[in-house]
Coordinates of C-alpha atoms in Angstrom, one line a residue:
M1363 CA -0.1 0.0 0.2
S1364 CA 1.3 3.3 -0.9
D1365 CA 1.5 6.0 1.9
K1366 CA -1.2 7.9 -0.4
Q1367 CA -3.7 5.1 0.4
D1368 CA -2.6 5.0 3.9
P1369 CA -5.2 6.3 6.1
F1370 CA -2.6 6.5 8.7
G1371 CA -0.7 8.8 6.7
T1372 CA -3.7 10.9 5.9
F1373 CA -4.6 11.3 9.5
F1374 CA -1.1 12.6 10.5
D1375 CA -1.3 15.0 7.5
L1376 CA -4.0 16.5 9.3
Q1377 CA -2.5 16.4 12.6
G1378 CA 0.6 18.2 10.9
E1379 CA -1.6 21.3 9.8
A1380 CA -3.3 21.4 13.1
M1381 CA 0.1 21.6 15.0
R1382 CA 1.6 24.2 12.3
E1383 CA -1.5 26.6 12.7
M1384 CA -1.3 26.1 16.6
F1385 CA 2.3 27.1 17.0
A1386 CA 2.0 29.6 14.4
Q1387 CA -0.4 31.5 17.0
F1388 CA 2.2 31.7 19.6
T1389 CA 5.9 31.5 18.0
P1390 CA 6.2 34.7 16.3
G1391 CA 5.3 36.7 19.3
L1392 CA 7.3 34.6 21.6
A1393 CA 10.2 34.6 19.3
A1394 CA 10.5 38.3 19.8
A1395 CA 11.0 37.7 23.5
A1396 CA 14.4 38.8 25.3
P1397 CA 17.0 35.9 25.5
G1398 CA 16.9 34.1 28.6
S1399 CA 13.6 35.6 29.5
E1400 CA 10.6 33.0 30.6
A1401 CA 8.7 33.9 27.4
A1402 CA 12.0 33.0 25.2
Q1403 CA 12.1 29.5 27.2
W1404 CA 8.7 28.8 26.3
A1405 CA 9.3 29.9 22.5
A1406 CA 12.1 27.5 22.8
T1407 CA 9.9 24.9 24.1
A1408 CA 7.4 25.4 21.3
Q1409 CA 9.8 25.3 18.5
Q1410 CA 11.2 22.2 19.9
L1411 CA 7.9 20.3 20.1
Q1412 CA 7.2 21.8 16.4
G1413 CA 10.4 20.6 15.0
M1414 CA 10.2 17.1 16.7
W1415 CA 6.6 16.7 15.0
M1416 CA 7.6 17.8 11.6
Q1417 CA 10.6 15.7 11.7
F1418 CA 8.4 12.7 12.5
L1419 CA 6.0 13.4 9.7
S1420 CA 8.7 13.8 7.1
E1421 CA 9.9 10.5 8.2
K1422 CA 6.5 9.2 8.0
A1423 CA 6.0 10.6 4.4
S1424 CA 9.0 8.8 3.0
Q1425 CA 7.9 5.3 4.2
Q1426 CA 6.2 2.7 2.4
G1427 CA 4.1 -0.2 3.5
S1428 CA 1.0 -1.6 5.0
A1429 CA -1.2 0.3 7.6
N1430 CA 0.0 0.8 11.1
P1431 CA -1.8 -0.8 13.8
L1432 CA -2.3 2.3 15.7
D1433 CA -4.1 3.9 12.8
P1434 CA -7.2 5.5 14.1
M1435 CA -8.9 5.2 11.1
Q1436 CA -8.8 1.3 11.4
W1437 CA -10.3 1.3 14.8
M1438 CA -13.1 3.8 13.6
T1439 CA -14.3 1.2 11.2
M1440 CA -14.0 -1.6 13.6
T1441 CA -16.4 0.1 15.9
Q1442 CA -19.0 1.4 13.3
G1443 CA -22.4 0.5 14.3
W1444 CA -21.5 0.2 18.1
A1445 CA -23.4 3.2 19.0
P1446 CA -27.0 3.2 18.4
K1447 CA -29.1 5.9 19.9
T1448 CA -30.0 5.5 23.6
A1449 CA -32.9 7.0 25.5
A1450 CA -32.8 6.7 29.4
A1451 CA -35.6 6.6 31.4
P1452 CA -37.2 9.5 32.6
Q1453 CA -36.4 8.8 36.1
A1454 CA -32.7 8.5 35.2
F1455 CA -32.8 11.9 33.6
Q1456 CA -34.6 13.4 36.4
K1457 CA -31.8 11.8 39.0
L1458 CA -29.2 13.3 36.9
M1459 CA -30.7 16.8 36.9
Q1460 CA -30.9 16.5 40.8
E1461 CA -27.6 15.3 41.1
S1462 CA -26.4 18.3 39.0
M1463 CA -28.0 20.7 41.0
D1464 CA -26.5 19.2 44.2
L1465 CA -23.2 19.1 42.9
W1466 CA -23.0 22.8 41.5
Q1467 CA -24.6 24.2 44.7
G1468 CA -22.2 22.4 46.7
V1469 CA -19.1 23.5 44.5
F1470 CA -20.3 27.3 44.2
G1471 CA -21.0 27.3 47.8
T1472 CA -17.6 26.8 48.4
M1473 CA -16.4 29.3 45.7
L1474 CA -18.7 31.9 47.5
G1475 CA -17.1 31.0 50.9
Q1476 CA -13.6 31.5 49.5
A1477 CA -14.3 34.8 47.7
S1478 CA -15.6 36.3 51.0
G1479 CA -13.0 35.1 53.1
E1480 CA -15.2 32.5 55.2
A1481 CA -13.1 29.3 56.1
K1482 CA -15.4 27.0 54.6
E1483 CA -14.6 23.2 54.3
A1484 CA -14.9 21.8 50.8
P1485 CA -17.8 19.5 50.4
E1486 CA -17.4 15.6 50.2
L1487 CA -17.4 14.9 46.5
P1488 CA -20.2 12.2 45.8
R1489 CA -18.0 10.3 43.4
K1490 CA -14.5 8.9 43.6
D1491 CA -12.2 7.8 41.1
R1492 CA -8.5 7.1 41.2
R1493 CA -8.0 9.1 38.0
F1494 CA -8.7 12.2 40.1
S1495 CA -7.2 11.2 43.4
D1496 CA -4.4 14.0 42.9
P1497 CA -5.6 16.9 45.4
A1498 CA -5.4 19.4 42.5
W1499 CA -8.7 17.8 41.3
Q1500 CA -10.2 18.7 44.7
E1501 CA -8.3 22.0 45.6
H1502 CA -9.9 24.2 42.8
P1503 CA -13.6 24.2 42.4
A1504 CA -13.6 24.6 38.8
Y1505 CA -11.7 21.1 38.5
A1506 CA -13.7 19.5 41.1
L1507 CA -16.8 20.6 39.4
L1508 CA -15.5 19.3 36.1
H1509 CA -14.3 15.9 37.1
Q1510 CA -17.4 15.5 39.2
T1511 CA -19.6 16.3 36.4
Y1512 CA -17.9 13.9 34.0
L1513 CA -18.3 11.2 36.4
M1514 CA -21.7 12.1 36.8
L1515 CA -22.6 11.9 33.1
A1516 CA -20.4 8.8 32.7
D1517 CA -22.9 7.0 35.1
Y1518 CA -25.6 8.6 33.1
F1519 CA -24.7 7.3 30.0
M1520 CA -23.6 3.7 31.1
H1521 CA -27.1 3.4 32.6
A1522 CA -28.7 4.6 29.4
A1523 CA -26.7 2.1 27.5
K1524 CA -27.7 -0.9 29.7
E1525 CA -31.1 0.1 29.6
V1526 CA -31.8 0.8 26.0
E1527 CA -34.9 -1.0 24.7
G1528 CA -35.4 -2.9 21.1
V1529 CA -31.8 -4.2 21.0
P1530 CA -30.6 -7.7 21.1
E1531 CA -28.6 -8.9 24.0
D1532 CA -25.3 -9.1 22.2
K1533 CA -25.8 -5.8 20.4
R1534 CA -26.5 -4.3 23.9
A1535 CA -23.4 -5.8 25.2
Q1536 CA -21.4 -4.2 22.4
L1537 CA -23.2 -0.8 23.0
K1538 CA -22.1 -1.1 26.8
F1539 CA -18.4 -1.9 25.5
A1540 CA -18.4 1.2 23.0
T1541 CA -20.1 3.5 25.5
Q1542 CA -17.4 2.6 27.9
A1543 CA -14.6 3.2 25.7
L1544 CA -15.7 6.4 24.7
L1545 CA -16.2 7.6 28.2
E1546 CA -12.7 6.6 29.1
A1547 CA -11.3 8.3 26.1
M1548 CA -13.1 11.7 26.8
S1549 CA -12.2 11.8 30.5
P1550 CA -11.0 15.3 31.5
D1551 CA -7.6 13.7 32.7
N1552 CA -6.7 12.8 29.0
F1553 CA -6.4 16.6 28.0
L1554 CA -3.8 19.1 28.8
A1555 CA -6.3 21.9 29.4
T1556 CA -8.2 20.1 31.7
N1557 CA -5.8 18.4 33.7
P1558 CA -4.5 20.5 36.6
V1559 CA -1.9 17.8 37.4
V1560 CA -0.3 18.1 33.9
L1561 CA -0.8 22.0 33.9
K1562 CA 1.2 22.3 37.0
R1563 CA 4.2 20.1 35.8
T1564 CA 4.2 22.0 32.5
I1565 CA 4.6 25.5 34.2
E1566 CA 7.2 23.9 36.8
T1567 CA 9.3 22.4 33.9
G1568 CA 8.7 25.2 31.4
G1569 CA 7.2 22.6 29.1
Q1570 CA 10.0 20.0 29.2
N1571 CA 7.3 17.5 30.2
L1572 CA 5.7 18.0 27.1
V1573 CA 8.9 17.8 24.9
K1574 CA 9.7 14.5 26.6
G1575 CA 6.3 13.2 26.1
M1576 CA 6.2 14.1 22.4
Q1577 CA 9.5 12.0 22.2
H1578 CA 7.7 9.0 23.7
L1579 CA 4.6 9.5 21.5
I1580 CA 6.7 9.7 18.4
N1581 CA 8.8 6.6 19.4
D1582 CA 5.3 4.6 19.9
L1583 CA 4.0 5.9 16.7
K1584 CA 7.4 4.6 14.7
R1585 CA 6.9 1.2 16.4
G1586 CA 3.2 1.1 16.1
Q1587 CA 2.7 0.1 19.6
L1588 CA 2.0 1.7 22.9
T1589 CA 4.8 1.4 25.2
H1590 CA 4.3 0.4 28.9
T1591 CA 7.6 -0.1 30.4
D1592 CA 11.4 0.2 30.1
A1593 CA 12.6 -1.6 26.9
D1594 CA 16.1 -1.9 27.9
A1595 CA 15.4 -3.4 31.6
F1596 CA 14.9 -6.7 30.6
T1597 CA 17.0 -9.3 28.5
L1598 CA 15.5 -12.7 27.7
G1599 CA 17.8 -15.6 29.0
E1600 CA 19.4 -13.1 31.7
N1601 CA 16.7 -11.6 34.0
L1602 CA 13.7 -12.9 32.2
A1603 CA 13.0 -16.7 30.8
A1604 CA 16.2 -17.5 32.5
T1605 CA 15.4 -20.9 34.2
P1606 CA 18.3 -23.1 33.0
G1607 CA 17.3 -25.8 30.4
K1608 CA 17.7 -27.0 26.7
V1609 CA 15.9 -26.9 23.4
V1610 CA 15.5 -30.5 23.0
H1611 CA 13.3 -30.8 19.7
E1612 CA 12.1 -28.4 17.0
T1613 CA 9.6 -28.1 14.0
P1614 CA 8.3 -25.0 11.9
I1615 CA 5.9 -24.4 14.5
Y1616 CA 7.4 -24.6 18.0
Q1617 CA 10.6 -25.3 20.0
L1618 CA 10.3 -27.9 22.7
I1619 CA 12.4 -26.9 26.1
Q1620 CA 13.2 -29.3 28.8
Y1621 CA 14.3 -27.6 31.9
S1622 CA 17.5 -28.8 34.0
P1623 CA 16.3 -30.7 37.3
S1624 CA 17.3 -29.0 40.6
T1625 CA 16.5 -32.2 42.8
E1626 CA 18.1 -35.5 42.9
E1627 CA 14.8 -37.4 42.4
V1628 CA 11.9 -36.2 40.2
L1629 CA 8.3 -37.4 39.4
E1630 CA 8.5 -40.2 37.0
V1631 CA 5.5 -38.6 35.0
P1632 CA 7.1 -35.7 33.2
L1633 CA 4.9 -32.4 32.7
V1634 CA 4.5 -30.6 29.4
I1635 CA 3.3 -27.3 29.4
F1636 CA 1.3 -25.8 26.2
P1637 CA 1.3 -21.8 26.8
P1638 CA -0.7 -19.7 24.3
W1639 CA 0.6 -18.9 21.2
I1640 CA -1.1 -15.4 21.1
N1641 CA 1.7 -14.3 23.7
R1642 CA 5.3 -15.6 24.5
F1643 CA 5.8 -18.7 26.6
Y1644 CA 8.0 -16.6 29.5
I1645 CA 4.7 -15.4 31.4
L1646 CA 5.3 -18.7 33.1
D1647 CA 8.8 -18.0 33.4
L1648 CA 9.6 -14.3 34.5
T1649 CA 11.9 -13.1 37.1
P1650 CA 13.2 -16.3 39.1
K1651 CA 11.0 -15.3 42.1
K1652 CA 7.6 -15.4 39.9
S1653 CA 8.5 -18.1 37.7
F1654 CA 6.0 -21.0 37.7
I1655 CA 8.5 -23.1 35.6
K1656 CA 11.2 -22.6 38.1
W1657 CA 9.1 -23.3 40.9
A1658 CA 7.6 -26.6 39.4
V1659 CA 11.4 -27.6 38.7
D1660 CA 12.1 -27.1 42.4
Q1661 CA 9.1 -29.4 43.3
G1662 CA 10.6 -32.2 41.5
I1663 CA 8.9 -32.0 38.3
T1664 CA 10.5 -32.9 34.9
V1665 CA 9.1 -29.8 32.9
F1666 CA 8.9 -29.4 29.3
V1667 CA 7.6 -26.3 27.7
V1668 CA 6.4 -25.5 24.0
S1669 CA 7.9 -22.1 22.6
W1670 CA 5.7 -21.3 19.5
K1671 CA 7.2 -19.4 16.8
S1672 CA 5.6 -16.0 15.9
A1673 CA 3.8 -16.1 12.5
D1674 CA 5.3 -15.0 9.2
E1675 CA 4.5 -15.5 5.6
S1676 CA 5.9 -19.0 5.9
M1677 CA 3.0 -20.1 8.3
R1678 CA 0.3 -18.6 6.1
D1679 CA -1.3 -22.0 5.6
V1680 CA -1.3 -23.0 9.2
V1681 CA -4.5 -23.8 10.7
W1682 CA -5.7 -25.0 14.0
D1683 CA -5.0 -29.0 12.8
D1684 CA -1.5 -27.8 12.8
Y1685 CA -1.4 -26.8 16.4
I1686 CA -3.3 -29.7 17.8
R1687 CA -0.7 -32.1 15.5
A1688 CA 2.0 -29.9 17.2
Q1689 CA 0.6 -30.9 20.8
I1690 CA 0.4 -34.5 20.0
D1691 CA 3.9 -34.6 18.6
A1692 CA 5.1 -32.9 21.7
I1693 CA 3.4 -35.5 24.0
D1694 CA 4.8 -38.1 21.8
H1695 CA 8.4 -36.6 21.7
V1696 CA 8.4 -36.4 25.2
R1697 CA 7.1 -39.9 26.0
E1698 CA 9.8 -41.4 23.5
R1699 CA 12.8 -39.2 25.0
L1700 CA 12.2 -40.4 28.6
D1701 CA 10.7 -43.7 27.7
V1702 CA 7.5 -43.2 29.7
P1703 CA 3.9 -44.1 28.9
S1704 CA 2.2 -40.9 29.6
V1705 CA 2.8 -37.3 30.6
H1706 CA 1.1 -34.6 32.7
T1707 CA -0.2 -31.4 30.6
I1708 CA -1.0 -27.9 31.0
G1709 CA -2.8 -25.8 28.8
Y1710 CA -3.1 -22.0 29.2
C1711 CA -6.0 -19.8 27.5
V1712 CA -6.1 -20.5 23.8
A1713 CA -3.5 -23.5 24.0
G1714 CA -6.0 -24.9 26.7
T1715 CA -8.7 -24.8 24.4
T1716 CA -6.9 -26.6 21.8
L1717 CA -5.6 -29.1 24.7
A1718 CA -9.5 -29.9 25.2
A1719 CA -9.6 -30.8 21.6
T1720 CA -6.4 -33.0 21.5
L1721 CA -7.7 -34.8 24.7
A1722 CA -10.6 -35.3 22.5
I1723 CA -9.0 -36.6 19.3
L1724 CA -6.7 -38.9 21.6
A1725 CA -9.8 -40.5 23.3
R1726 CA -11.4 -41.0 19.8
R1727 CA -8.5 -42.7 18.6
D1728 CA -8.0 -45.0 21.7
E1729 CA -4.9 -43.2 22.8
A1730 CA -6.1 -41.4 25.8
E1731 CA -3.7 -43.1 28.0
K1732 CA -0.8 -40.8 26.7
V1733 CA -1.9 -38.2 28.9
K1734 CA -2.0 -38.9 32.5
S1735 CA -3.7 -35.7 33.5
A1736 CA -4.7 -32.4 32.2
T1737 CA -4.5 -28.9 33.8
F1738 CA -6.2 -26.1 32.5
F1739 CA -5.1 -22.3 33.1
T1740 CA -8.2 -19.8 32.5
A1741 CA -9.1 -22.0 29.3
Q1742 CA -12.6 -22.1 27.5
V1743 CA -14.1 -24.6 25.5
D1744 CA -18.0 -23.1 25.7
F1745 CA -18.0 -19.5 24.2
E1746 CA -21.5 -18.5 24.8
R1747 CA -20.6 -16.3 27.9
A1748 CA -16.8 -15.6 26.7
G1749 CA -16.8 -12.2 27.8
E1750 CA -16.0 -8.8 26.4
L1751 CA -14.0 -10.2 23.4
L1752 CA -17.3 -11.0 21.9
N1753 CA -17.6 -7.4 21.4
F1754 CA -15.1 -7.9 18.5
I1755 CA -16.7 -10.8 16.9
D1756 CA -19.5 -10.1 14.4
N1757 CA -19.4 -10.6 10.5
K1758 CA -18.4 -6.8 10.1
Q1759 CA -15.7 -7.0 12.4
L1760 CA -14.5 -10.5 11.3
E1761 CA -14.3 -9.2 7.7
M1762 CA -12.3 -6.3 8.6
I1763 CA -9.8 -8.5 10.6
G1764 CA -9.4 -10.5 7.6
K1765 CA -8.2 -7.4 5.4
L1766 CA -5.4 -6.7 8.2
S1767 CA -3.6 -9.9 7.1
P1768 CA -2.6 -9.5 3.4
D1769 CA 0.9 -11.5 4.0
G1770 CA -1.0 -14.5 5.7
Y1771 CA -0.6 -13.7 9.2
L1772 CA -1.9 -10.9 11.6
D1773 CA 0.4 -8.3 13.0
G1774 CA 0.4 -8.9 16.6
R1775 CA 0.1 -5.3 17.6
Y1776 CA -3.5 -5.6 16.4
L1777 CA -4.1 -8.0 18.9
A1778 CA -2.3 -6.1 21.7
A1779 CA -4.1 -3.0 20.8
T1780 CA -7.5 -5.3 21.4
F1781 CA -6.6 -6.5 24.7
N1782 CA -5.5 -3.0 25.8
A1783 CA -9.0 -1.6 24.7
L1784 CA -10.6 -4.2 27.0
R1785 CA -8.9 -2.0 29.7
G1786 CA -8.4 1.1 28.5
K1787 CA -8.4 3.4 31.6
D1788 CA -5.6 1.2 33.0
L1789 CA -3.6 0.2 29.7
I1790 CA -4.1 3.0 27.4
W1791 CA -5.2 6.0 28.8
N1792 CA -3.0 5.9 32.1
Y1793 CA 0.0 5.8 30.0
V1794 CA -1.1 8.7 27.6
V1795 CA -1.3 10.7 30.9
N1796 CA 1.8 9.6 32.5
N1797 CA 4.1 9.2 29.4
Y1798 CA 2.9 11.5 26.9
M1799 CA 1.5 14.3 29.2
L1800 CA 3.6 14.0 32.2
G1801 CA 6.7 13.0 30.5
E1802 CA 7.4 10.5 33.1
D1803 CA 9.9 7.5 32.4
Y1804 CA 8.8 4.1 31.9
P1805 CA 9.0 1.8 34.8
A1806 CA 10.8 -1.5 34.9
F1807 CA 8.2 -4.1 35.1
D1808 CA 8.4 -7.5 33.8
L1809 CA 4.8 -8.3 33.4
L1810 CA 4.4 -5.3 31.3
H1811 CA 7.4 -6.2 29.2
W1812 CA 5.9 -9.3 28.4
N1813 CA 2.3 -7.9 27.7
G1814 CA 4.0 -5.6 25.1
D1815 CA 6.2 -8.6 23.7
V1816 CA 3.6 -9.3 20.7
T1817 CA 3.5 -12.4 18.4
N1818 CA 2.0 -12.6 15.0
L1819 CA -0.8 -15.2 14.5
P1820 CA -1.7 -17.2 11.2
A1821 CA -4.5 -15.6 9.6
K1822 CA -6.2 -18.9 8.7
W1823 CA -6.3 -20.2 12.2
H1824 CA -7.2 -16.7 13.6
G1825 CA -10.1 -16.3 11.4
A1826 CA -11.6 -20.0 11.7
Y1827 CA -11.1 -19.8 15.4
L1828 CA -12.9 -16.6 15.8
R1829 CA -15.6 -18.0 13.6
D1830 CA -16.0 -21.7 14.8
L1831 CA -15.5 -21.1 18.4
Y1832 CA -16.1 -17.6 19.5
R1833 CA -19.3 -16.8 16.9
D1834 CA -20.5 -20.3 16.3
N1835 CA -19.7 -22.0 19.5
K1836 CA -18.8 -25.2 17.7
L1837 CA -16.5 -27.0 19.8
V1838 CA -19.3 -28.1 22.5
Q1839 CA -21.3 -29.3 19.7
S1840 CA -20.5 -33.0 19.3
D1841 CA -18.7 -33.9 16.1
A1842 CA -19.2 -30.4 14.6
L1843 CA -15.4 -29.7 14.2
S1844 CA -12.7 -32.0 13.1
A1845 CA -9.1 -31.8 13.3
D1846 CA -6.4 -33.8 11.5
G1847 CA -9.0 -36.0 10.2
T1848 CA -10.6 -36.9 13.3
P1849 CA -14.2 -35.6 14.9
I1850 CA -14.1 -33.5 18.0
D1851 CA -16.4 -34.6 20.9
L1852 CA -15.6 -33.4 24.4
T1853 CA -17.7 -35.9 26.0
R1854 CA -15.4 -38.3 25.2
V1855 CA -12.8 -37.2 27.5
E1856 CA -12.4 -38.9 30.8
T1857 CA -8.7 -37.6 31.5
P1858 CA -8.4 -36.6 35.1
T1859 CA -8.7 -32.8 34.9
Y1860 CA -7.6 -29.6 37.1
V1861 CA -9.3 -26.6 36.1
Q1862 CA -8.4 -23.3 37.4
A1863 CA -10.3 -20.0 36.5
G1864 CA -9.7 -16.2 37.7
K1865 CA -12.4 -14.5 39.6
E1866 CA -11.7 -11.2 37.8
D1867 CA -10.8 -12.7 34.4
H1868 CA -12.4 -10.3 31.8
I1869 CA -10.8 -12.3 28.9
A1870 CA -11.6 -16.0 30.0
P1871 CA -14.4 -15.1 32.8
A1872 CA -14.8 -17.6 35.5
E1873 CA -18.3 -18.4 34.2
S1874 CA -17.2 -19.3 31.0
V1875 CA -14.2 -21.6 32.1
W1876 CA -16.4 -23.4 34.5
R1877 CA -18.5 -24.7 31.6
I1878 CA -15.7 -27.5 31.1
T1879 CA -17.0 -29.3 33.7
D1880 CA -20.4 -29.6 31.8
H1881 CA -18.7 -31.2 29.1
F1882 CA -15.8 -33.5 30.1
K1883 CA -17.0 -36.8 31.7
G1884 CA -13.8 -37.8 33.6
D1885 CA -13.0 -36.5 37.4
V1886 CA -12.5 -32.6 37.3
T1887 CA -11.3 -30.3 39.9
F1888 CA -12.3 -26.8 39.8
L1889 CA -10.4 -24.0 41.4
L1890 CA -11.3 -20.5 41.5
A1891 CA -8.6 -18.2 41.9
G1892 CA -8.4 -14.5 43.0
S1893 CA -7.6 -11.8 40.5
G1894 CA -7.6 -12.3 36.6
H1895 CA -6.2 -13.7 33.5
I1896 CA -2.6 -13.2 34.3
A1897 CA -2.0 -12.4 38.1
G1898 CA -4.6 -14.9 39.0
V1899 CA -2.1 -17.7 37.3
V1900 CA 1.1 -16.1 38.0
N1901 CA 0.8 -16.0 41.9
P1902 CA 3.7 -17.7 43.4
P1903 CA 3.5 -19.0 47.0
S1904 CA 6.3 -16.5 48.4
A1905 CA 4.3 -13.5 47.5
N1906 CA 1.5 -14.2 49.9
K1907 CA -1.0 -12.5 47.8
Y1908 CA -4.6 -13.0 46.8
Q1909 CA -6.6 -16.0 47.7
Y1910 CA -8.2 -19.1 46.1
W1911 CA -11.5 -21.1 46.7
T1912 CA -12.2 -24.7 46.8
G1913 CA -15.6 -26.5 46.7
D1914 CA -18.0 -28.9 44.8
S1915 CA -16.6 -29.6 41.4
D1916 CA -20.1 -31.2 40.5
A1917 CA -22.1 -28.3 41.5
S1918 CA -24.6 -27.4 38.7
S1919 CA -23.2 -24.0 38.3
L1920 CA -20.4 -21.6 39.1
G1921 CA -22.7 -19.7 41.4
E1922 CA -23.5 -22.8 43.3
F1923 CA -19.7 -23.7 43.6
V1924 CA -19.1 -20.1 45.0
E1925 CA -22.0 -20.4 47.4
G1926 CA -20.4 -23.4 49.0
A1927 CA -16.9 -22.9 48.5
T1928 CA -14.0 -22.3 51.0
E1929 CA -11.7 -19.5 50.8
H1930 CA -7.8 -20.2 51.2
P1931 CA -5.2 -17.2 51.7
G1932 CA -2.4 -17.2 49.1
S1933 CA -1.2 -19.1 46.2
W1934 CA -3.0 -22.0 44.6
W1935 CA 0.0 -23.6 43.3
P1936 CA 0.4 -26.0 46.4
H1937 CA -2.9 -27.3 46.0
W1938 CA -2.4 -28.1 42.5
L1939 CA 1.1 -29.8 43.3
E1940 CA -0.8 -31.8 46.0
W1941 CA -3.6 -32.8 43.4
L1942 CA -0.7 -33.9 40.9
H1943 CA 0.8 -36.2 43.4
K1944 CA -2.6 -38.0 43.9
Q1945 CA -2.6 -38.8 40.2
D1946 CA 0.9 -40.6 40.2
D1947 CA 3.5 -40.2 43.1
A1948 CA 6.2 -42.2 41.8
K1949 CA 9.7 -40.9 41.7
V1950 CA 13.0 -41.5 39.7
Q1951 CA 16.5 -40.5 39.6
A1952 CA 17.1 -37.4 38.0
K1953 CA 19.8 -38.5 35.7
G1954 CA 20.2 -39.7 31.9
K1955 CA 17.8 -37.5 29.6
R1956 CA 16.2 -36.1 32.7
K1957 CA 19.2 -34.0 32.6
P1958 CA 19.1 -32.2 29.2
G1959 CA 22.2 -31.7 27.5
G1960 CA 24.0 -34.3 29.7
K1961 CA 26.8 -36.9 28.3
G1962 CA 25.4 -38.5 25.0
D1963 CA 22.4 -36.2 24.6
T1964 CA 22.0 -34.2 21.6
V1965 CA 20.1 -30.8 22.0
I1966 CA 19.6 -27.9 20.1
E1967 CA 20.7 -25.1 22.1
D1968 CA 20.0 -23.4 25.5
A1969 CA 17.0 -22.0 26.9
P1970 CA 14.9 -19.7 26.1
G1971 CA 15.9 -20.9 22.4
R1972 CA 15.5 -18.7 19.0
Y1973 CA 11.7 -18.6 18.6
V1974 CA 10.9 -16.5 21.7
K1975 CA 13.3 -13.9 20.3
T1976 CA 11.7 -13.8 16.8
R1977 CA 9.7 -10.7 15.9

């Protein structure tokens, strides 16, 4: 696509004109200011900002290539049809009017008291939000009124979206999601002129916070992705993904890593972990204190992990069948390498969904005994209640997503933008304020580093997955799907199963994860963990954080499970380990090929391998 056809380029042409007009209003007068004066300093800042922006536009104009994932026109197209007219009930509007009058009277009463010299305390503001927690939002009545009015209107419009009549339930959910996203974007803290904290910083620094923020913005626009953390703070194999091990097997789709034992004895049955290929595997191997992989190795488990390759043009024909075959291949390779009849397995998120299909296929082929047990981390098989991601799954959006993959793979930055949009207040606008407007440095945060380390997806697999599972929910329909020539029927799965769900998970809601208990026929242990999709999984015992609930896994619903559940403080990992030992407690010496790369053992390279570093 030429730059003339690139709506991203067109957008920034318009932005450039706006910037030129804005600076033209101020810089002539400022340029005449005396050298060294405050006005001259502001003139220099303005010219610096203008120069940085113009240089970026010049570089952008000289580039050729496909549209950028941050292209606002792409996202506008994607959200068309999300905002039908809403009409809240008359009583809701009356409540809004009354609350507005109360708020104005309280704030203006404070202003009149200040004007007359009376020592009048500021009224207790009715709405709290951490975006406005800085005292500057309360100290000046105008800003108090501004942010309180915004919060009041936000409540009103969200109520209107929830109560709109004559709209199907799925479209109502889309409307609520779109309304929330729009309200978050329009928050007064996102704008320089209406954010007292940013204005104060701008005055204190002579505008240098804006210069620094402009550089952050330009850097992000160049890379096509919002930055959340210091890119130079972490190096794979050194302070992330650093658990010792070797790559012992490799295919065009994945590398298989075996980790070196840290105990003299290990469980005879090894563990094979399938992380999601929409992210990097080292979410389970962050810093040593947070690493599930290291912790499992230290508990005497022989751990293997699949490291998926980020898709490129060579993977344009890869489909779900290929990932299922890859899981079976990894299981068989470990069985053969260690000369064991079966393995324990873990499937996380989309890889857990795929593991369910793999188990069904093995059962259909009378090969279920290859898997001793299966553990699912926040994995769905029934997508009827799949949460907020359903807001991105309709025919129009699927068609648009298909157009974003001209080379046979979906750029991972699109997926990152989608997940960020699910929590826009925390993962988008918080960083706009802190890094673009306040000009703050990025923190060194391992989890956010992983979150920004995106992976590309095979377009054929991605499209079929969204249609067949999210839209049509075929995985729970017996024999509605086939893979590798075998029909899939989840009711054939009798493998002992451990299911973990996150209480606050917005990507794989606990109610959706629970439904695996309705389809598997074997023994299922369900556990509800505190927190969400990531922190609910990556919660080491040493952190002493969160909690988990155990209860009746045969309950008729998640609600019934919760009602009779017992809460336990801290990490659920030891509970899982106890369950794993109950499946098979036999141990062997950690020698021979239990120590990868030892005498006579040919390996490919050190962990974490090449695939995880491929962009």
